[in-house]
mmCIF file of C-alpha atoms in Angstrom:
data_model
loop_
_atom_site.group_PDB
_atom_site.id
_atom_site.type_symbol
_atom_site.label_atom_id
_atom_site.label_comp_id
_atom_site.label_asym_id
_atom_site.label_seq_id
_atom_site.Cartn_x
_atom_site.Cartn_y
_atom_site.Cartn_z
ATOM 1 C CA UNK A 1 122.687 110.017 37.948
ATOM 2 C CA UNK A 2 125.610 107.571 37.722
ATOM 3 C CA UNK A 3 125.996 105.956 34.319
ATOM 4 C CA UNK A 4 126.332 102.182 34.968
ATOM 5 C CA UNK A 5 128.273 101.770 31.744
ATOM 6 C CA UNK A 6 130.944 104.344 32.625
ATOM 7 C CA UNK A 7 134.172 102.844 33.921
ATOM 8 C CA UNK A 8 134.708 103.735 37.578
ATOM 9 C CA UNK A 9 137.591 106.086 38.312
ATOM 10 C CA UNK A 10 140.684 104.370 39.535
ATOM 11 C CA UNK A 11 141.431 104.493 43.228
ATOM 12 C CA UNK A 12 142.954 107.810 44.310
ATOM 13 C CA UNK A 13 146.716 107.697 44.611
ATOM 14 C CA UNK A 14 147.441 107.967 48.278
ATOM 15 C CA UNK A 15 149.206 111.238 48.936
ATOM 16 C CA UNK A 16 150.071 113.012 52.192
ATOM 17 C CA UNK A 17 147.106 114.922 53.544
ATOM 18 C CA UNK A 18 147.614 118.682 53.875
ATOM 19 C CA UNK A 19 145.396 120.983 55.989
ATOM 20 C CA UNK A 20 144.822 124.407 54.372
ATOM 21 C CA UNK A 21 142.867 126.564 56.809
ATOM 22 C CA UNK A 22 139.590 124.697 57.331
ATOM 23 C CA UNK A 23 140.020 122.548 54.215
ATOM 24 C CA UNK A 24 141.805 119.204 53.891
ATOM 25 C CA UNK A 25 143.461 118.120 50.676
ATOM 26 C CA UNK A 26 145.248 114.923 49.803
ATOM 27 C CA UNK A 27 144.972 111.578 51.483
ATOM 28 C CA UNK A 28 141.360 110.400 51.439
ATOM 29 C CA UNK A 29 139.914 113.923 51.301
ATOM 30 C CA UNK A 30 137.756 114.806 48.260
ATOM 31 C CA UNK A 31 139.378 116.626 45.376
ATOM 32 C CA UNK A 32 139.246 120.341 46.244
ATOM 33 C CA UNK A 33 138.150 123.162 43.894
ATOM 34 C CA UNK A 34 140.436 126.212 43.829
ATOM 35 C CA UNK A 35 140.169 129.501 41.944
ATOM 36 C CA UNK A 36 142.105 132.771 41.707
ATOM 37 C CA UNK A 37 141.156 136.411 41.705
ATOM 38 C CA UNK A 38 142.164 138.772 38.912
ATOM 39 C CA UNK A 39 141.707 141.965 40.913
ATOM 40 C CA UNK A 40 144.518 144.202 42.129
ATOM 41 C CA UNK A 41 144.821 142.856 45.695
ATOM 42 C CA UNK A 42 145.623 146.387 46.889
ATOM 43 C CA UNK A 43 142.073 147.293 45.815
ATOM 44 C CA UNK A 44 140.573 145.894 48.971
ATOM 45 C CA UNK A 45 136.871 146.326 48.146
ATOM 46 C CA UNK A 46 137.172 144.802 44.692
ATOM 47 C CA UNK A 47 139.169 141.848 45.975
ATOM 48 C CA UNK A 48 136.759 141.198 48.859
ATOM 49 C CA UNK A 49 133.839 141.254 46.419
ATOM 50 C CA UNK A 50 135.440 138.849 43.996
ATOM 51 C CA UNK A 51 136.664 136.404 46.697
ATOM 52 C CA UNK A 52 133.198 136.369 48.221
ATOM 53 C CA UNK A 53 131.651 135.694 44.763
ATOM 54 C CA UNK A 54 134.119 132.831 44.143
ATOM 55 C CA UNK A 55 133.463 131.321 47.553
ATOM 56 C CA UNK A 56 129.707 131.616 47.085
ATOM 57 C CA UNK A 57 129.955 129.850 43.769
ATOM 58 C CA UNK A 58 131.671 126.922 45.488
ATOM 59 C CA UNK A 59 135.407 127.675 45.412
ATOM 60 C CA UNK A 60 136.914 126.042 48.451
ATOM 61 C CA UNK A 61 140.297 127.760 48.135
ATOM 62 C CA UNK A 62 140.985 131.201 46.647
ATOM 63 C CA UNK A 63 144.421 132.414 45.552
ATOM 64 C CA UNK A 64 145.207 136.128 45.483
ATOM 65 C CA UNK A 65 148.237 137.961 44.098
ATOM 66 C CA UNK A 66 150.699 139.394 46.612
ATOM 67 C CA UNK A 67 153.148 141.300 44.430
ATOM 68 C CA UNK A 68 154.085 144.433 46.372
ATOM 69 C CA UNK A 69 153.874 146.116 49.744
ATOM 70 C CA UNK A 70 150.434 147.611 49.160
ATOM 71 C CA UNK A 71 149.018 144.161 48.319
ATOM 72 C CA UNK A 72 150.662 142.509 51.315
ATOM 73 C CA UNK A 73 149.329 145.219 53.626
ATOM 74 C CA UNK A 74 145.839 144.708 52.235
ATOM 75 C CA UNK A 75 145.678 140.963 52.890
ATOM 76 C CA UNK A 76 144.796 141.016 56.600
ATOM 77 C CA UNK A 77 142.136 143.649 55.953
ATOM 78 C CA UNK A 78 140.677 141.564 53.176
ATOM 79 C CA UNK A 79 140.453 138.529 55.433
ATOM 80 C CA UNK A 80 138.876 140.569 58.218
ATOM 81 C CA UNK A 81 136.191 141.952 55.860
ATOM 82 C CA UNK A 82 135.474 138.511 54.496
ATOM 83 C CA UNK A 83 135.015 137.037 57.978
ATOM 84 C CA UNK A 84 132.645 139.877 58.806
ATOM 85 C CA UNK A 85 130.582 138.684 55.804
ATOM 86 C CA UNK A 86 130.703 135.064 57.118
ATOM 87 C CA UNK A 87 133.011 134.107 54.216
ATOM 88 C CA UNK A 88 135.639 131.840 55.796
ATOM 89 C CA UNK A 89 137.414 130.636 52.651
ATOM 90 C CA UNK A 90 141.162 129.981 52.922
ATOM 91 C CA UNK A 91 143.249 132.593 51.106
ATOM 92 C CA UNK A 92 146.419 131.577 49.298
ATOM 93 C CA UNK A 93 149.129 134.133 48.739
ATOM 94 C CA UNK A 94 150.749 133.991 45.259
ATOM 95 C CA UNK A 95 154.374 135.152 45.577
ATOM 96 C CA UNK A 96 156.954 135.777 42.867
ATOM 97 C CA UNK A 97 160.429 137.335 43.009
ATOM 98 C CA UNK A 98 160.115 139.191 46.336
ATOM 99 C CA UNK A 99 157.966 136.885 48.426
ATOM 100 C CA UNK A 100 160.698 136.526 51.048
ATOM 101 C CA UNK A 101 160.775 140.283 51.574
ATOM 102 C CA UNK A 102 156.996 140.769 51.585
ATOM 103 C CA UNK A 103 156.442 137.974 54.108
ATOM 104 C CA UNK A 104 159.190 139.312 56.364
ATOM 105 C CA UNK A 105 158.033 142.955 56.172
ATOM 106 C CA UNK A 106 154.342 142.142 56.595
ATOM 107 C CA UNK A 107 153.929 139.624 59.402
ATOM 108 C CA UNK A 108 150.180 140.188 59.532
ATOM 109 C CA UNK A 109 149.962 139.122 55.876
ATOM 110 C CA UNK A 110 151.999 136.002 56.599
ATOM 111 C CA UNK A 111 149.600 135.133 59.435
ATOM 112 C CA UNK A 112 146.343 135.947 57.569
ATOM 113 C CA UNK A 113 147.110 133.699 54.588
ATOM 114 C CA UNK A 114 146.234 130.013 54.849
ATOM 115 C CA UNK A 115 148.899 128.924 52.331
ATOM 116 C CA UNK A 116 151.820 130.365 50.420
ATOM 117 C CA UNK A 117 152.433 129.625 46.730
ATOM 118 C CA UNK A 118 155.968 130.024 45.471
ATOM 119 C CA UNK A 119 157.631 129.347 42.103
ATOM 120 C CA UNK A 120 161.140 127.794 42.311
ATOM 121 C CA UNK A 121 161.863 129.327 38.917
ATOM 122 C CA UNK A 122 161.711 132.911 40.164
ATOM 123 C CA UNK A 123 162.015 132.732 43.986
ATOM 124 C CA UNK A 124 165.585 133.944 43.529
ATOM 125 C CA UNK A 125 168.515 133.736 41.115
ATOM 126 C CA UNK A 126 172.138 132.746 41.473
ATOM 127 C CA UNK A 127 173.543 132.571 44.976
ATOM 128 C CA UNK A 128 170.406 134.296 46.351
ATOM 129 C CA UNK A 129 168.060 131.532 45.246
ATOM 130 C CA UNK A 130 168.538 129.047 48.097
ATOM 131 C CA UNK A 131 168.716 131.793 50.710
ATOM 132 C CA UNK A 132 165.462 133.453 49.570
ATOM 133 C CA UNK A 133 163.698 130.116 49.190
ATOM 134 C CA UNK A 134 164.792 129.175 52.768
ATOM 135 C CA UNK A 135 163.516 132.487 54.097
ATOM 136 C CA UNK A 136 159.996 131.782 52.760
ATOM 137 C CA UNK A 137 160.038 128.218 54.080
ATOM 138 C CA UNK A 138 161.195 129.367 57.492
ATOM 139 C CA UNK A 139 158.328 131.900 57.585
ATOM 140 C CA UNK A 140 155.889 129.109 56.725
ATOM 141 C CA UNK A 141 157.284 127.002 59.545
ATOM 142 C CA UNK A 142 157.025 129.830 62.073
ATOM 143 C CA UNK A 143 153.419 130.523 61.044
ATOM 144 C CA UNK A 144 152.466 126.827 60.673
ATOM 145 C CA UNK A 145 151.436 127.340 57.015
ATOM 146 C CA UNK A 146 151.514 124.953 54.063
ATOM 147 C CA UNK A 147 153.392 125.887 50.913
ATOM 148 C CA UNK A 148 152.585 125.046 47.289
ATOM 149 C CA UNK A 149 155.749 124.714 45.294
ATOM 150 C CA UNK A 150 154.427 125.554 41.850
ATOM 151 C CA UNK A 151 156.687 124.965 38.889
ATOM 152 C CA UNK A 152 155.583 126.609 35.650
ATOM 153 C CA UNK A 153 157.241 125.977 32.269
ATOM 154 C CA UNK A 154 156.998 129.658 31.466
ATOM 155 C CA UNK A 155 159.368 130.458 34.288
ATOM 156 C CA UNK A 156 161.308 127.218 34.633
ATOM 157 C CA UNK A 157 164.664 127.212 36.501
ATOM 158 C CA UNK A 158 167.032 127.896 33.603
ATOM 159 C CA UNK A 159 170.126 126.630 35.416
ATOM 160 C CA UNK A 160 168.485 123.259 36.014
ATOM 161 C CA UNK A 161 167.195 123.063 32.464
ATOM 162 C CA UNK A 162 170.623 123.921 31.015
ATOM 163 C CA UNK A 163 172.273 121.238 33.172
ATOM 164 C CA UNK A 164 169.789 118.594 32.074
ATOM 165 C CA UNK A 165 170.182 119.659 28.407
ATOM 166 C CA UNK A 166 173.980 119.317 28.699
ATOM 167 C CA UNK A 167 173.744 115.957 30.450
ATOM 168 C CA UNK A 168 171.313 114.723 27.809
ATOM 169 C CA UNK A 169 173.606 115.826 24.987
ATOM 170 C CA UNK A 170 176.428 113.779 26.518
ATOM 171 C CA UNK A 171 174.124 110.740 26.825
ATOM 172 C CA UNK A 172 174.530 108.036 24.202
ATOM 173 C CA UNK A 173 170.737 107.844 23.758
ATOM 174 C CA UNK A 174 169.533 111.408 24.177
ATOM 175 C CA UNK A 175 165.955 112.343 24.871
ATOM 176 C CA UNK A 176 164.141 114.967 22.768
ATOM 177 C CA UNK A 177 164.213 118.564 23.938
ATOM 178 C CA UNK A 178 160.560 118.244 24.944
ATOM 179 C CA UNK A 179 161.274 115.181 27.125
ATOM 180 C CA UNK A 180 164.169 117.010 28.776
ATOM 181 C CA UNK A 181 161.917 119.977 29.547
ATOM 182 C CA UNK A 182 159.321 117.678 31.074
ATOM 183 C CA UNK A 183 162.020 116.056 33.216
ATOM 184 C CA UNK A 184 163.318 119.497 34.276
ATOM 185 C CA UNK A 185 159.810 120.442 35.475
ATOM 186 C CA UNK A 186 159.499 117.238 37.492
ATOM 187 C CA UNK A 187 162.974 117.570 38.979
ATOM 188 C CA UNK A 188 162.460 121.227 39.852
ATOM 189 C CA UNK A 189 159.383 120.351 41.928
ATOM 190 C CA UNK A 190 160.973 117.311 43.612
ATOM 191 C CA UNK A 191 164.310 119.033 44.381
ATOM 192 C CA UNK A 192 162.523 122.072 45.825
ATOM 193 C CA UNK A 193 160.303 119.869 47.959
ATOM 194 C CA UNK A 194 163.350 117.958 49.269
ATOM 195 C CA UNK A 195 165.051 121.243 50.107
ATOM 196 C CA UNK A 196 161.977 122.497 51.936
ATOM 197 C CA UNK A 197 161.922 119.307 54.033
ATOM 198 C CA UNK A 198 165.652 119.684 54.743
ATOM 199 C CA UNK A 199 164.968 123.166 56.087
ATOM 200 C CA UNK A 200 162.286 121.695 58.390
ATOM 201 C CA UNK A 201 158.959 121.999 56.623
ATOM 202 C CA UNK A 202 156.881 118.872 57.214
ATOM 203 C CA UNK A 203 155.822 116.841 54.206
ATOM 204 C CA UNK A 204 152.229 117.364 55.404
ATOM 205 C CA UNK A 205 152.770 121.063 54.658
ATOM 206 C CA UNK A 206 153.855 120.669 51.051
ATOM 207 C CA UNK A 207 151.774 120.623 47.833
ATOM 208 C CA UNK A 208 153.363 120.350 44.416
ATOM 209 C CA UNK A 209 152.157 121.575 41.025
ATOM 210 C CA UNK A 210 153.706 121.479 37.600
ATOM 211 C CA UNK A 211 151.833 123.780 35.218
ATOM 212 C CA UNK A 212 152.213 123.601 31.456
ATOM 213 C CA UNK A 213 149.815 124.734 28.690
ATOM 214 C CA UNK A 214 149.733 121.647 26.402
ATOM 215 C CA UNK A 215 147.502 118.746 27.253
ATOM 216 C CA UNK A 216 149.932 115.913 26.464
ATOM 217 C CA UNK A 217 152.755 117.674 28.330
ATOM 218 C CA UNK A 218 150.551 118.092 31.415
ATOM 219 C CA UNK A 219 149.552 114.431 31.419
ATOM 220 C CA UNK A 220 153.151 113.281 31.036
ATOM 221 C CA UNK A 221 154.550 115.619 33.733
ATOM 222 C CA UNK A 222 151.925 114.805 36.363
ATOM 223 C CA UNK A 223 152.065 111.104 35.645
ATOM 224 C CA UNK A 224 155.816 111.202 36.232
ATOM 225 C CA UNK A 225 155.483 113.382 39.297
ATOM 226 C CA UNK A 226 152.863 111.118 40.865
ATOM 227 C CA UNK A 227 155.007 108.041 40.230
ATOM 228 C CA UNK A 228 158.001 109.584 41.981
ATOM 229 C CA UNK A 229 156.457 111.221 45.078
ATOM 230 C CA UNK A 230 153.633 110.999 47.570
ATOM 231 C CA UNK A 231 153.166 114.756 47.872
ATOM 232 C CA UNK A 232 149.711 116.219 47.501
ATOM 233 C CA UNK A 233 149.294 117.490 43.938
ATOM 234 C CA UNK A 234 147.502 120.543 42.557
ATOM 235 C CA UNK A 235 146.332 120.128 38.974
ATOM 236 C CA UNK A 236 145.848 122.809 36.402
ATOM 237 C CA UNK A 237 146.464 123.484 32.734
ATOM 238 C CA UNK A 238 148.042 126.928 32.760
ATOM 239 C CA UNK A 239 147.144 129.500 30.090
ATOM 240 C CA UNK A 240 144.298 127.169 28.998
ATOM 241 C CA UNK A 241 142.695 129.934 26.997
ATOM 242 C CA UNK A 242 139.267 131.482 26.580
ATOM 243 C CA UNK A 243 135.785 130.009 26.220
ATOM 244 C CA UNK A 244 135.222 126.510 24.858
ATOM 245 C CA UNK A 245 138.912 126.040 23.987
ATOM 246 C CA UNK A 246 140.019 126.542 27.571
ATOM 247 C CA UNK A 247 137.179 124.380 28.931
ATOM 248 C CA UNK A 248 137.835 121.524 26.502
ATOM 249 C CA UNK A 249 141.629 121.547 26.960
ATOM 250 C CA UNK A 250 141.432 121.710 30.747
ATOM 251 C CA UNK A 251 138.767 119.021 30.963
ATOM 252 C CA UNK A 252 140.675 116.696 28.612
ATOM 253 C CA UNK A 253 143.960 116.971 30.547
ATOM 254 C CA UNK A 254 142.559 116.975 34.073
ATOM 255 C CA UNK A 255 139.975 114.312 33.258
ATOM 256 C CA UNK A 256 142.642 111.835 32.216
ATOM 257 C CA UNK A 257 144.748 112.498 35.296
ATOM 258 C CA UNK A 258 141.773 112.308 37.688
ATOM 259 C CA UNK A 259 140.664 109.040 36.093
ATOM 260 C CA UNK A 260 144.147 107.679 36.960
ATOM 261 C CA UNK A 261 143.716 108.722 40.576
ATOM 262 C CA UNK A 262 146.080 111.685 40.265
ATOM 263 C CA UNK A 263 145.256 115.050 41.796
ATOM 264 C CA UNK A 264 144.155 116.500 45.134
ATOM 265 C CA UNK A 265 143.173 120.061 44.224
ATOM 266 C CA UNK A 266 142.197 121.470 40.808
ATOM 267 C CA UNK A 267 141.902 124.844 39.139
ATOM 268 C CA UNK A 268 140.433 125.584 35.699
ATOM 269 C CA UNK A 269 142.499 128.548 34.431
ATOM 270 C CA UNK A 270 140.080 130.223 32.027
ATOM 271 C CA UNK A 271 140.725 133.593 30.465
ATOM 272 C CA UNK A 272 137.500 135.499 31.110
ATOM 273 C CA UNK A 273 135.944 137.341 28.209
ATOM 274 C CA UNK A 274 135.803 141.153 28.650
ATOM 275 C CA UNK A 275 133.464 141.811 31.535
ATOM 276 C CA UNK A 276 133.059 138.029 31.972
ATOM 277 C CA UNK A 277 132.252 136.311 35.248
ATOM 278 C CA UNK A 278 135.316 134.951 37.072
ATOM 279 C CA UNK A 279 133.184 132.290 38.784
ATOM 280 C CA UNK A 280 132.908 130.423 35.459
ATOM 281 C CA UNK A 281 136.148 128.607 36.281
ATOM 282 C CA UNK A 282 134.619 127.342 39.518
ATOM 283 C CA UNK A 283 131.520 126.079 37.714
ATOM 284 C CA UNK A 284 133.618 124.210 35.166
ATOM 285 C CA UNK A 285 135.769 122.602 37.862
ATOM 286 C CA UNK A 286 132.665 121.463 39.715
ATOM 287 C CA UNK A 287 131.045 120.105 36.598
ATOM 288 C CA UNK A 288 134.190 118.204 35.676
ATOM 289 C CA UNK A 289 134.372 116.543 39.105
ATOM 290 C CA UNK A 290 130.649 115.835 39.180
ATOM 291 C CA UNK A 291 130.483 114.497 35.596
ATOM 292 C CA UNK A 292 133.295 112.080 36.406
ATOM 293 C CA UNK A 293 131.551 110.859 39.529
ATOM 294 C CA UNK A 294 134.084 112.182 42.086
ATOM 295 C CA UNK A 295 131.848 114.717 43.855
ATOM 296 C CA UNK A 296 128.352 116.190 43.772
ATOM 297 C CA UNK A 297 127.944 119.963 43.943
ATOM 298 C CA UNK A 298 124.570 120.768 42.308
ATOM 299 C CA UNK A 299 121.578 118.733 41.172
ATOM 300 C CA UNK A 300 122.011 117.260 37.702
ATOM 301 C CA UNK A 301 119.642 118.406 34.974
ATOM 302 C CA UNK A 302 119.389 116.010 32.013
ATOM 303 C CA UNK A 303 118.027 117.657 28.867
ATOM 304 C CA UNK A 304 117.818 116.364 25.320
ATOM 305 C CA UNK A 305 119.757 118.259 22.616
ATOM 306 C CA UNK A 306 116.630 118.736 20.470
ATOM 307 C CA UNK A 307 115.921 117.599 16.918
ATOM 308 C CA UNK A 308 113.311 117.926 14.196
ATOM 309 C CA UNK A 309 110.723 116.484 16.570
ATOM 310 C CA UNK A 310 111.275 119.335 19.085
ATOM 311 C CA UNK A 311 110.728 122.512 17.127
ATOM 312 C CA UNK A 312 109.364 124.261 20.273
ATOM 313 C CA UNK A 313 111.936 126.025 22.449
ATOM 314 C CA UNK A 314 109.874 125.329 25.567
ATOM 315 C CA UNK A 315 111.998 122.468 26.830
ATOM 316 C CA UNK A 316 115.209 124.471 26.226
ATOM 317 C CA UNK A 317 113.892 127.420 28.180
ATOM 318 C CA UNK A 318 112.647 125.205 30.964
ATOM 319 C CA UNK A 319 115.901 123.287 31.241
ATOM 320 C CA UNK A 320 117.827 126.549 31.365
ATOM 321 C CA UNK A 321 115.515 128.056 33.965
ATOM 322 C CA UNK A 322 115.605 124.940 36.204
ATOM 323 C CA UNK A 323 119.383 124.594 36.005
ATOM 324 C CA UNK A 324 119.911 128.326 36.693
ATOM 325 C CA UNK A 325 117.561 128.262 39.697
ATOM 326 C CA UNK A 326 119.202 125.142 41.143
ATOM 327 C CA UNK A 327 122.701 126.638 40.910
ATOM 328 C CA UNK A 328 121.508 130.018 42.244
ATOM 329 C CA UNK A 329 119.856 128.450 45.277
ATOM 330 C CA UNK A 330 122.600 125.974 46.164
ATOM 331 C CA UNK A 331 124.462 128.258 48.611
ATOM 332 C CA UNK A 332 121.336 128.288 50.772
ATOM 333 C CA UNK A 333 120.102 124.818 49.955
ATOM 334 C CA UNK A 334 123.412 123.128 50.978
ATOM 335 C CA UNK A 335 122.497 123.862 54.596
ATOM 336 C CA UNK A 336 118.697 123.848 54.327
ATOM 337 C CA UNK A 337 118.360 120.597 52.354
ATOM 338 C CA UNK A 338 121.226 118.204 53.149
ATOM 339 C CA UNK A 339 121.956 115.920 50.184
ATOM 340 C CA UNK A 340 120.065 117.979 47.618
ATOM 341 C CA UNK A 341 123.179 118.085 45.465
ATOM 342 C CA UNK A 342 122.416 114.465 44.584
ATOM 343 C CA UNK A 343 119.063 115.363 43.049
ATOM 344 C CA UNK A 344 118.527 114.520 39.332
ATOM 345 C CA UNK A 345 116.002 116.326 37.152
ATOM 346 C CA UNK A 346 115.093 115.484 33.512
ATOM 347 C CA UNK A 347 113.592 117.969 31.048
ATOM 348 C CA UNK A 348 112.897 116.157 27.765
ATOM 349 C CA UNK A 349 111.446 117.378 24.493
ATOM 350 C CA UNK A 350 109.437 114.547 22.954
ATOM 351 C CA UNK A 351 108.023 111.077 23.386
ATOM 352 C CA UNK A 352 110.986 109.143 21.943
ATOM 353 C CA UNK A 353 113.243 109.285 25.008
ATOM 354 C CA UNK A 354 111.260 111.639 27.179
ATOM 355 C CA UNK A 355 109.321 109.243 29.379
ATOM 356 C CA UNK A 356 112.173 106.779 29.712
ATOM 357 C CA UNK A 357 114.746 109.409 30.673
ATOM 358 C CA UNK A 358 112.269 111.071 33.044
ATOM 359 C CA UNK A 359 111.744 107.748 34.844
ATOM 360 C CA UNK A 360 115.442 107.483 35.517
ATOM 361 C CA UNK A 361 115.561 110.888 37.244
ATOM 362 C CA UNK A 362 114.210 111.754 40.658
ATOM 363 C CA UNK A 363 111.727 114.013 38.944
ATOM 364 C CA UNK A 364 111.332 114.479 35.209
ATOM 365 C CA UNK A 365 109.031 115.961 32.615
ATOM 366 C CA UNK A 366 108.454 114.845 28.998
ATOM 367 C CA UNK A 367 107.224 117.839 26.997
ATOM 368 C CA UNK A 368 105.203 117.307 23.807
ATOM 369 C CA UNK A 369 107.151 117.285 20.572
ATOM 370 C CA UNK A 370 105.975 118.408 17.111
ATOM 371 C CA UNK A 371 102.629 116.871 16.322
ATOM 372 C CA UNK A 372 102.221 115.231 19.720
ATOM 373 C CA UNK A 373 99.277 115.594 22.077
ATOM 374 C CA UNK A 374 99.767 118.863 24.045
ATOM 375 C CA UNK A 375 100.311 117.092 27.362
ATOM 376 C CA UNK A 376 103.442 116.740 29.549
ATOM 377 C CA UNK A 377 103.629 113.706 31.877
ATOM 378 C CA UNK A 378 105.731 114.166 35.012
ATOM 379 C CA UNK A 379 107.515 111.247 36.621
ATOM 380 C CA UNK A 380 108.549 111.150 40.266
ATOM 381 C CA UNK A 381 111.040 108.448 41.351
ATOM 382 C CA UNK A 382 110.213 106.357 38.281
ATOM 383 C CA UNK A 383 106.430 106.574 38.490
ATOM 384 C CA UNK A 384 104.059 108.789 36.540
ATOM 385 C CA UNK A 385 102.767 111.349 39.090
ATOM 386 C CA UNK A 386 100.855 113.846 36.988
ATOM 387 C CA UNK A 387 100.143 115.118 33.539
ATOM 388 C CA UNK A 388 100.468 118.881 32.990
ATOM 389 C CA UNK A 389 98.569 120.751 30.271
ATOM 390 C CA UNK A 390 98.015 124.329 29.207
ATOM 391 C CA UNK A 391 100.109 127.489 29.148
ATOM 392 C CA UNK A 392 101.568 127.134 32.663
ATOM 393 C CA UNK A 393 103.383 123.800 32.274
ATOM 394 C CA UNK A 394 106.824 125.249 33.020
ATOM 395 C CA UNK A 395 105.720 127.122 36.179
ATOM 396 C CA UNK A 396 103.808 124.121 37.475
ATOM 397 C CA UNK A 397 106.767 121.841 36.953
ATOM 398 C CA UNK A 398 109.074 124.250 38.825
ATOM 399 C CA UNK A 399 106.638 124.121 41.765
ATOM 400 C CA UNK A 400 106.744 120.315 41.668
ATOM 401 C CA UNK A 401 110.560 120.335 41.735
ATOM 402 C CA UNK A 402 110.545 122.607 44.811
ATOM 403 C CA UNK A 403 107.910 120.394 46.507
ATOM 404 C CA UNK A 404 109.995 117.311 45.798
ATOM 405 C CA UNK A 405 113.075 118.949 47.356
ATOM 406 C CA UNK A 406 111.145 120.017 50.480
ATOM 407 C CA UNK A 407 109.587 116.585 50.853
ATOM 408 C CA UNK A 408 112.750 114.535 50.379
ATOM 409 C CA UNK A 409 115.667 116.661 51.558
ATOM 410 C CA UNK A 410 114.343 118.629 54.533
ATOM 411 C CA UNK A 411 116.139 117.517 57.724
ATOM 412 C CA UNK A 412 112.776 116.351 59.132
ATOM 413 C CA UNK A 413 111.944 114.207 56.084
#
């Protein structure tokens, strides 16, 4: 549900709209969720499996590493296998150092990809830099593909940084080294975009990103970049980290930028725990956009945190079960029950806020707290519909949620 006391996000900054396969980003299009595989792209089966899992979880764009001949040769096969599985997610090729060679030597790879991602800091060095950059841009033009020019402070163009440091030193009011670095990141992106346009790549085929790993640096860099260009922007805090640290840092940085209307695609760069699920980054990106009111991906489950009045774990288990079932079923429900992503469910643990919160949801249940009568009133669209009792409260409520979805979101309803 939308919180009426939450300030509305600012209007989206109008950027040039860029088509990426069957997905639009920029302009008035919704903010797009992107992810990246961590498989060896040359391992075709593993990469197909992970791309399919990311797409099923809701990733609208998936980036894959293309680092050598074997990986480039695998790309068209990967796409073919995905299409055979009815997974038509745009694939983005991530190129570093030898992208110009791989794209030239593997034309089927160049055609199969929906977008190329290049880093101006390592696309080439010295006198080879502009020539190799131009070769990639010309390949993109021939294949009608967009390009993300992705600057990263871990591989920033050292010649540009050195020049700006020297110019700053000669300035009567020099900036700090950190400010110079931020300016170098911004200029690297803008100068590379201008060069790509000079070569002939349309502005509607260019996306910019400027990845850093510190929250305040990211906010400063993207705020400056957005003020100085109308290119579509891809947001992401690079090397965000593992677990709650990565989630909090990414959400803090991207949330502030999105609230200012900055950003057209986002990626949450989480380090997965050993054996962890790569789709976690997709879930976090979706929850960030949904929590801020930009998009709806899955029904919202409101659940109280628990206190001394809720010593039973029943409401925790029910909330977890309902939320898990909703997310698991969404790939099918998106087509079967149009609009179901807007559903709100409340699972509350005692009488203090339980009935009130349940009334605000489409369907909600207020479970009995410590010392309360063992009864659970269920509210549907603000009105008390039923009171559940006994050992099967959780199962009966799950049936009521399913019945509500079928009654209100079926195409015939």
